[in-house]
Amino acid sequence: MTADPTPDSAVIERELAVEQAHIDAVYARLEEATRSAEQVATEGRSLFQTDRSSFVREEDGTGLFERDVFAFQAAKRLAVLDAEHEGLVFGRLDRTDGEIRYIGRIGVRDEDYEPLVIDWRARAAEPFYRATPTEPMEVVRRRVLRCRGDKVIGIEDDLLDSTSTDTDLVIVGEGALMAALSRARGPQMRDIVATIQSEQDEAIRAPYQGFTIISGGPGTGKTVVALHRAAYLLYSHRRRFENGGVLVVGPSRVFMNYIERVLPSLGEDSVTLRAIGSVASDVLGFRAERVDSAALHVIKGSTRMLPLLRRLVNEPLVAQSADQARLRVVIKGEVLTLSADRLASIRENVLRHHKLNQGRGAAEQGALAALWELKPDEIEIERDEFDDLVTDQAAYRMFMQSWWPSLSPVQVLVRLGDARLTARLAHDILSREEAERLAASYVEAADWSVADVALLDELGAILGPVVEEAEADPLLFLADGADVAEVVTTADRAAQRREVDPFADAHETFAHVLVDEAQDITPMQWRMLRRRGAQASWTIVGDPAQSSWPDQEESGRVLNDLIGRAPHRNFRMSTNYRSPAEVFELAAKVVQTVAPHADLPRAVRHTDIEPRLLATTLLDQDGALVDELRVLVGQVEGTIGVIAPPSRIGHVNRVLNRSALTEHADRISVVTPLESKGLEYDAVFVLSPDEIVAESPGGVRVLYVALTRPTQRLVTLDVTSDGRAGEWRGTLD
């Protein structure tokens, strides 16, 4: 069995060509089916035509009905063919008996009625979702096909039955690593493979109820296990999860692109893929990708923001004097005044039962009732007339508009850009420096950050949806000369008006929520996720040792509140089968300086290539960067990741664009440490580790992430004034 972890480009091209040939045959057959359906539709329209215009005979009526059914079925078939034309085939199964099955969105057969593609809902497609290395279901290799239209652009394999030695299958992608381990000599390595497979299989097949928590260090396959678990649950409990939906959350758009390869067939209707900065797009209508500085990230992600946001909601939009904070109306010469304290009491009572944007009516009723209590007995007036006199006064309407306006989350959060307001509201919550930094972020930034999304979503939950004002006097009759050929009635207008349920949630909810890189989710982001899965089952994947969130205790409290008394189960992936042992030994020493009790997996792959730890001066850094990357380009055939601190990303890109390395641009990716989460490269070049530690909210833990991205080679380059090793190297002695 061919099982090179990094098959050369010629092997991959050959495999792509094989798959493309089959896809071409499928689409050729699909075109024939489309022409046949069009012909059936045409014939259906021509059947049972009659020249009788005055009456229809009984036999003609029957014929017309048959014609309509005939045409309907043809049109239905055409609609299916049109809808499924893009990305039709997404999987392949190679069975132990030599049979090959292609899996797709609809079934397609050849002229001899043999299946070219099996519908993913068919029983024969079940192993694509349910087979695991422990229970391979007579499948040797499961292949995921990535297609753009009718072109195959990528393949990814899982080796499911490593005992089948009578085949000669090429294994591409992460499955190739498992294949390489499987064919290694000696009983110890076979035991390691069995351990990996058993751990993964148990987590994939765990019950869906409650919380399934999957932990493990770099290279243990946590993400792949979680995604196969999602596919398994969707297939095994199709009705529950198709109806309720599955939300898959990852750290970035790059990561979500990877997920699409693993869950290719589950459809937009049943699976929603969102990066953490896009989770609240259902409420906000936009997504965020900008990442705050480490200090700001800590402020905005903490639950300390909760009381600050609540104070901000209650703060009047316009600064009010003592006079303006009271409500004064005149009724038949008598001045009635509601004090600020009385108004605060009314507001507090209303907000116990309503969200702010839905509480305006109740607030007005409370204010009118309080004014009625102040009315002198000598003023004889009915309550309805009293209310009309009050609400007709301009002073009352202006006060209500400023006291209880309808607000959007964006309108509220942007007010934190007022440094004096933020300092006053946060005086006992944040330090003066933190308050200044928070206020400055809303003045200097042109767009919202990923951390802001959770704050805006929290405000959306506090405020509720904005109530749309109905037109006061809908027209009963059309204006003269109106170019409309129908009458619009009051009933029509009322039916078209959208009413907002005051108790409705603006956000979507799901039956299952899968969160990857969960160790990086801030407490405020956990609250945002909880709103979308209050009644859901959950799969949570992470590794505390890789956390970019510094306060693990606070995150733990929020996560425990989320789990509550629900059933939960923990699975630990104990074996790192992607990172070379030589690389992981270095990374483990680094992270243990800040997390001596970190749960570290055992790396089982050896390359006999030690990491290269280099240093250079500020003056020579650009030349050293280019020279070392040129060496790596010649040493590995696959991808190279350049992981740099956020402040250097722009400079690194400019340096590479001016160098001869532009001819290898398709192989070299420049990313920040946080962007590299969940990704892997054949070789990794880590630039200025000390700056990565300084600029990341997780400090050394984030450097640990960067050091564990390579599958073959690691190079680090310290940039110091004198060209000596960086401070992080001192921790390795």
Tab-separated table of N, CA and C in Angstrom, residues 36-128:
chain	number	residue	atom	x	y	z
A	36	SER	N	-33.223	14.082	-21.817
A	36	SER	CA	-34.353	13.155	-21.767
A	36	SER	C	-35.520	13.764	-21.011
A	37	ALA	N	-35.238	14.429	-19.900
A	37	ALA	CA	-36.302	15.058	-19.117
A	37	ALA	C	-36.952	16.194	-19.902
A	38	GLU	N	-36.135	16.953	-20.638
A	38	GLU	CA	-36.700	18.030	-21.460
A	38	GLU	C	-37.601	17.468	-22.552
A	39	GLN	N	-37.191	16.340	-23.137
A	39	GLN	CA	-38.005	15.712	-24.177
A	39	GLN	C	-39.326	15.218	-23.602
A	40	VAL	N	-39.271	14.633	-22.400
A	40	VAL	CA	-40.498	14.171	-21.747
A	40	VAL	C	-41.441	15.337	-21.491
A	41	ALA	N	-40.880	16.474	-21.045
A	41	ALA	CA	-41.716	17.641	-20.779
A	41	ALA	C	-42.377	18.132	-22.061
A	42	THR	N	-41.612	18.160	-23.153
A	42	THR	CA	-42.175	18.597	-24.439
A	42	THR	C	-43.281	17.659	-24.902
A	43	GLU	N	-43.046	16.345	-24.791
A	43	GLU	CA	-44.066	15.386	-25.188
A	43	GLU	C	-45.316	15.506	-24.322
A	44	GLY	N	-45.109	15.784	-23.026
A	44	GLY	CA	-46.256	15.929	-22.140
A	44	GLY	C	-47.136	17.085	-22.538
A	45	ARG	N	-46.529	18.174	-22.980
A	45	ARG	CA	-47.328	19.338	-23.371
A	45	ARG	C	-48.118	19.073	-24.651
A	46	SER	N	-47.600	18.168	-25.505
A	46	SER	CA	-48.265	17.926	-26.795
A	46	SER	C	-49.367	16.869	-26.708
A	47	LEU	N	-49.400	16.114	-25.607
A	47	LEU	CA	-50.392	15.053	-25.488
A	47	LEU	C	-51.794	15.608	-25.262
A	48	PHE	N	-52.771	14.911	-25.795
A	48	PHE	CA	-54.176	15.181	-25.526
A	48	PHE	C	-54.573	16.616	-25.821
A	49	GLN	N	-54.004	17.229	-26.849
A	49	GLN	CA	-54.439	18.564	-27.236
A	49	GLN	C	-55.775	18.446	-27.969
A	50	THR	N	-56.648	19.378	-27.775
A	50	THR	CA	-57.979	19.350	-28.385
A	50	THR	C	-58.288	20.702	-28.989
A	51	ASP	N	-59.082	20.682	-30.082
A	51	ASP	CA	-59.483	21.946	-30.695
A	51	ASP	C	-60.862	22.380	-30.219
A	52	ARG	N	-61.432	21.649	-29.248
A	52	ARG	CA	-62.756	22.022	-28.745
A	52	ARG	C	-62.594	23.168	-27.753
A	53	SER	N	-63.357	24.206	-27.961
A	53	SER	CA	-63.270	25.370	-27.075
A	53	SER	C	-64.526	25.573	-26.257
A	54	SER	N	-65.608	24.890	-26.622
A	54	SER	CA	-66.869	25.128	-25.931
A	54	SER	C	-67.083	24.182	-24.762
A	55	PHE	N	-66.592	22.948	-24.867
A	55	PHE	CA	-66.746	22.008	-23.766
A	55	PHE	C	-65.633	20.981	-23.861
A	56	VAL	N	-65.454	20.215	-22.762
A	56	VAL	CA	-64.410	19.197	-22.701
A	56	VAL	C	-65.064	17.854	-22.433
A	57	ARG	N	-64.779	16.889	-23.322
A	57	ARG	CA	-65.326	15.560	-23.116
A	57	ARG	C	-64.643	14.885	-21.927
A	58	GLU	N	-65.295	13.858	-21.374
A	58	GLU	CA	-64.752	13.182	-20.198
A	58	GLU	C	-63.387	12.589	-20.480
A	59	GLU	N	-63.263	11.937	-21.668
A	59	GLU	CA	-61.973	11.327	-21.984
A	59	GLU	C	-60.888	12.383	-22.194
A	60	ASP	N	-61.300	13.583	-22.713
A	60	ASP	CA	-60.316	14.662	-22.851
A	60	ASP	C	-59.871	15.169	-21.486
A	61	GLY	N	-60.818	15.245	-20.552
A	61	GLY	CA	-60.467	15.698	-19.202
A	61	GLY	C	-59.462	14.777	-18.547
A	62	THR	N	-59.685	13.471	-18.689
A	62	THR	CA	-58.727	12.498	-18.150
A	62	THR	C	-57.362	12.660	-18.801
A	63	GLY	N	-57.373	12.858	-20.111
A	63	GLY	CA	-56.118	13.043	-20.825
A	63	GLY	C	-55.378	14.283	-20.387
A	64	LEU	N	-56.122	15.373	-20.156
A	64	LEU	CA	-55.485	16.612	-19.709
A	64	LEU	C	-54.840	16.427	-18.336
A	65	PHE	N	-55.534	15.685	-17.455
A	65	PHE	CA	-54.982	15.429	-16.125
A	65	PHE	C	-53.678	14.629	-16.232
A	66	GLU	N	-53.699	13.580	-17.072
A	66	GLU	CA	-52.500	12.772	-17.264
A	66	GLU	C	-51.366	13.598	-17.855
A	67	ARG	N	-51.730	14.488	-18.785
A	67	ARG	CA	-50.706	15.350	-19.391
A	67	ARG	C	-50.055	16.234	-18.329
A	68	ASP	N	-50.885	16.820	-17.432
A	68	ASP	CA	-50.354	17.707	-16.404
A	68	ASP	C	-49.440	16.950	-15.433
A	69	VAL	N	-49.849	15.734	-15.056
A	69	VAL	CA	-49.006	14.925	-14.176
A	69	VAL	C	-47.693	14.587	-14.867
A	70	PHE	N	-47.772	14.232	-16.125
A	70	PHE	CA	-46.605	13.898	-16.937
A	70	PHE	C	-45.631	15.080	-16.959
A	71	ALA	N	-46.149	16.257	-17.241
A	71	ALA	CA	-45.327	17.461	-17.330
A	71	ALA	C	-44.760	17.838	-15.967
A	72	PHE	N	-45.588	17.663	-14.920
A	72	PHE	CA	-45.125	18.009	-13.574
A	72	PHE	C	-43.928	17.151	-13.164
A	73	GLN	N	-44.030	15.827	-13.399
A	73	GLN	CA	-42.942	14.934	-13.030
A	73	GLN	C	-41.666	15.257	-13.814
A	74	ALA	N	-41.821	15.589	-15.093
A	74	ALA	CA	-40.657	15.957	-15.898
A	74	ALA	C	-40.018	17.246	-15.378
A	75	ALA	N	-40.873	18.225	-15.037
A	75	ALA	CA	-40.358	19.498	-14.518
A	75	ALA	C	-39.660	19.298	-13.174
A	76	LYS	N	-40.226	18.419	-12.356
A	76	LYS	CA	-39.618	18.138	-11.054
A	76	LYS	C	-38.232	17.530	-11.226
A	77	ARG	N	-38.106	16.586	-12.165
A	77	ARG	CA	-36.823	15.959	-12.436
A	77	ARG	C	-35.809	16.981	-12.946
A	78	LEU	N	-36.259	17.876	-13.821
A	78	LEU	CA	-35.372	18.923	-14.336
A	78	LEU	C	-34.885	19.827	-13.215
A	79	ALA	N	-35.791	20.173	-12.306
A	79	ALA	CA	-35.419	21.050	-11.190
A	79	ALA	C	-34.351	20.395	-10.328
A	80	VAL	N	-34.503	19.091	-10.063
A	80	VAL	CA	-33.500	18.371	-9.270
A	80	VAL	C	-32.150	18.365	-9.978
A	81	LEU	N	-32.166	18.075	-11.279
A	81	LEU	CA	-30.921	18.032	-12.043
A	81	LEU	C	-30.236	19.390	-12.063
A	82	ASP	N	-31.018	20.454	-12.237
A	82	ASP	CA	-30.440	21.799	-12.256
A	82	ASP	C	-29.854	22.161	-10.898
A	83	ALA	N	-30.603	21.838	-9.831
A	83	ALA	CA	-30.178	22.238	-8.489
A	83	ALA	C	-28.912	21.517	-8.054
A	84	GLU	N	-28.739	20.265	-8.484
A	84	GLU	CA	-27.624	19.467	-8.005
A	84	GLU	C	-26.442	19.440	-8.965
A	85	HIS	N	-26.491	20.251	-9.996
A	85	HIS	CA	-25.441	20.179	-11.009
A	85	HIS	C	-24.089	20.590	-10.459
A	86	GLU	N	-24.089	21.551	-9.507
A	86	GLU	CA	-22.828	22.022	-8.946
A	86	GLU	C	-22.413	21.137	-7.773
A	87	GLY	N	-21.164	20.667	-7.780
A	87	GLY	CA	-20.660	19.874	-6.668
A	87	GLY	C	-21.419	18.581	-6.484
A	88	LEU	N	-21.711	17.903	-7.583
A	88	LEU	CA	-22.571	16.719	-7.530
A	88	LEU	C	-21.930	15.561	-6.772
A	89	VAL	N	-20.652	15.269	-7.009
A	89	VAL	CA	-19.968	14.120	-6.409
A	89	VAL	C	-18.982	14.620	-5.360
A	90	PHE	N	-19.009	14.011	-4.176
A	90	PHE	CA	-18.113	14.492	-3.122
A	90	PHE	C	-17.356	13.382	-2.413
A	91	GLY	N	-17.655	12.110	-2.683
A	91	GLY	CA	-16.974	11.059	-1.941
A	91	GLY	C	-16.770	9.788	-2.736
A	92	ARG	N	-15.838	8.972	-2.254
A	92	ARG	CA	-15.552	7.681	-2.867
A	92	ARG	C	-15.212	6.693	-1.761
A	93	LEU	N	-15.715	5.478	-1.901
A	93	LEU	CA	-15.408	4.391	-0.981
A	93	LEU	C	-14.716	3.266	-1.754
A	94	ASP	N	-13.551	2.827	-1.287
A	94	ASP	CA	-12.870	1.659	-1.843
A	94	ASP	C	-13.044	0.511	-0.854
A	95	ARG	N	-13.785	-0.512	-1.260
A	95	ARG	CA	-14.151	-1.598	-0.368
A	95	ARG	C	-13.138	-2.742	-0.406
A	96	THR	N	-13.218	-3.590	0.589
A	96	THR	CA	-12.287	-4.718	0.690
A	96	THR	C	-12.489	-5.722	-0.440
A	97	ASP	N	-13.700	-5.765	-1.026
A	97	ASP	CA	-13.944	-6.708	-2.119
A	97	ASP	C	-13.592	-6.125	-3.484
A	98	GLY	N	-12.987	-4.941	-3.509
A	98	GLY	CA	-12.572	-4.320	-4.759
A	98	GLY	C	-13.600	-3.395	-5.372
A	99	GLU	N	-14.813	-3.360	-4.829
A	99	GLU	CA	-15.855	-2.480	-5.372
A	99	GLU	C	-15.541	-1.022	-5.029
A	100	ILE	N	-15.834	-0.135	-5.965
A	100	ILE	CA	-15.666	1.311	-5.758
A	100	ILE	C	-17.039	1.961	-5.812
A	101	ARG	N	-17.361	2.763	-4.805
A	101	ARG	CA	-18.634	3.468	-4.766
A	101	ARG	C	-18.368	4.971	-4.694
A	102	TYR	N	-18.990	5.707	-5.599
A	102	TYR	CA	-18.925	7.168	-5.535
A	102	TYR	C	-20.211	7.679	-4.884
A	103	ILE	N	-20.067	8.645	-3.979
A	103	ILE	CA	-21.192	9.171	-3.210
A	103	ILE	C	-21.454	10.607	-3.648
A	104	GLY	N	-22.730	10.958	-3.820
A	104	GLY	CA	-23.070	12.311	-4.254
A	104	GLY	C	-24.435	12.749	-3.765
A	105	ARG	N	-24.851	13.907	-4.232
A	105	ARG	CA	-26.096	14.509	-3.758
A	105	ARG	C	-27.341	13.857	-4.366
A	106	ILE	N	-27.212	13.264	-5.548
A	106	ILE	CA	-28.300	12.491	-6.147
A	106	ILE	C	-27.697	11.256	-6.792
A	107	GLY	N	-28.521	10.250	-7.027
A	107	GLY	CA	-28.046	9.041	-7.685
A	107	GLY	C	-28.012	9.208	-9.198
A	108	VAL	N	-26.972	8.699	-9.831
A	108	VAL	CA	-26.842	8.730	-11.293
A	108	VAL	C	-26.420	7.324	-11.749
A	109	ARG	N	-27.110	6.789	-12.780
A	109	ARG	CA	-26.788	5.459	-13.301
A	109	ARG	C	-26.372	5.569	-14.766
A	110	ASP	N	-25.578	4.581	-15.204
A	110	ASP	CA	-25.159	4.584	-16.601
A	110	ASP	C	-26.218	3.901	-17.468
A	111	GLU	N	-25.902	3.686	-18.745
A	111	GLU	CA	-26.881	3.123	-19.671
A	111	GLU	C	-27.294	1.709	-19.288
A	112	ASP	N	-26.408	0.979	-18.603
A	112	ASP	CA	-26.726	-0.382	-18.168
A	112	ASP	C	-27.344	-0.404	-16.777
A	113	TYR	N	-27.708	0.767	-16.303
A	113	TYR	CA	-28.359	0.921	-14.999
A	113	TYR	C	-27.425	0.587	-13.834
A	114	GLU	N	-26.129	0.655	-14.084
A	114	GLU	CA	-25.155	0.490	-13.016
A	114	GLU	C	-24.899	1.856	-12.373
A	115	PRO	N	-24.734	1.905	-11.052
A	115	PRO	CA	-24.593	3.212	-10.391
A	115	PRO	C	-23.258	3.890	-10.672
A	116	LEU	N	-23.330	5.104	-11.203
A	116	LEU	CA	-22.143	5.955	-11.313
A	116	LEU	C	-21.955	6.762	-10.035
A	117	VAL	N	-23.065	7.178	-9.451
A	117	VAL	CA	-23.061	7.920	-8.193
A	117	VAL	C	-24.196	7.377	-7.339
A	118	ILE	N	-23.924	7.160	-6.046
A	118	ILE	CA	-24.944	6.696	-5.110
A	118	ILE	C	-25.433	7.887	-4.294
A	119	ASP	N	-26.733	8.035	-4.195
A	119	ASP	CA	-27.329	9.107	-3.391
A	119	ASP	C	-26.868	8.969	-1.939
A	120	TRP	N	-26.415	10.074	-1.340
A	120	TRP	CA	-25.849	10.028	0.010
A	120	TRP	C	-26.838	9.528	1.052
A	121	ARG	N	-28.142	9.589	0.759
A	121	ARG	CA	-29.149	9.112	1.710
A	121	ARG	C	-29.407	7.618	1.587
A	122	ALA	N	-28.836	6.977	0.557
A	122	ALA	CA	-29.075	5.550	0.337
A	122	ALA	C	-28.291	4.714	1.350
A	123	ARG	N	-28.803	3.510	1.599
A	123	ARG	CA	-28.151	2.615	2.566
A	123	ARG	C	-26.724	2.279	2.136
A	124	ALA	N	-26.503	2.168	0.825
A	124	ALA	CA	-25.171	1.813	0.338
A	124	ALA	C	-24.132	2.888	0.634
A	125	ALA	N	-24.584	4.118	0.901
A	125	ALA	CA	-23.664	5.221	1.201
A	125	ALA	C	-23.356	5.334	2.686
A	126	GLU	N	-24.004	4.525	3.496
A	126	GLU	CA	-23.883	4.645	4.947
A	126	GLU	C	-22.441	4.599	5.451
A	127	PRO	N	-21.581	3.724	4.921
A	127	PRO	CA	-20.199	3.694	5.438
A	127	PRO	C	-19.443	5.009	5.268
A	128	PHE	N	-19.853	5.850	4.325
A	128	PHE	CA	-19.158	7.126	4.151
A	128	PHE	C	-19.249	7.964	5.423
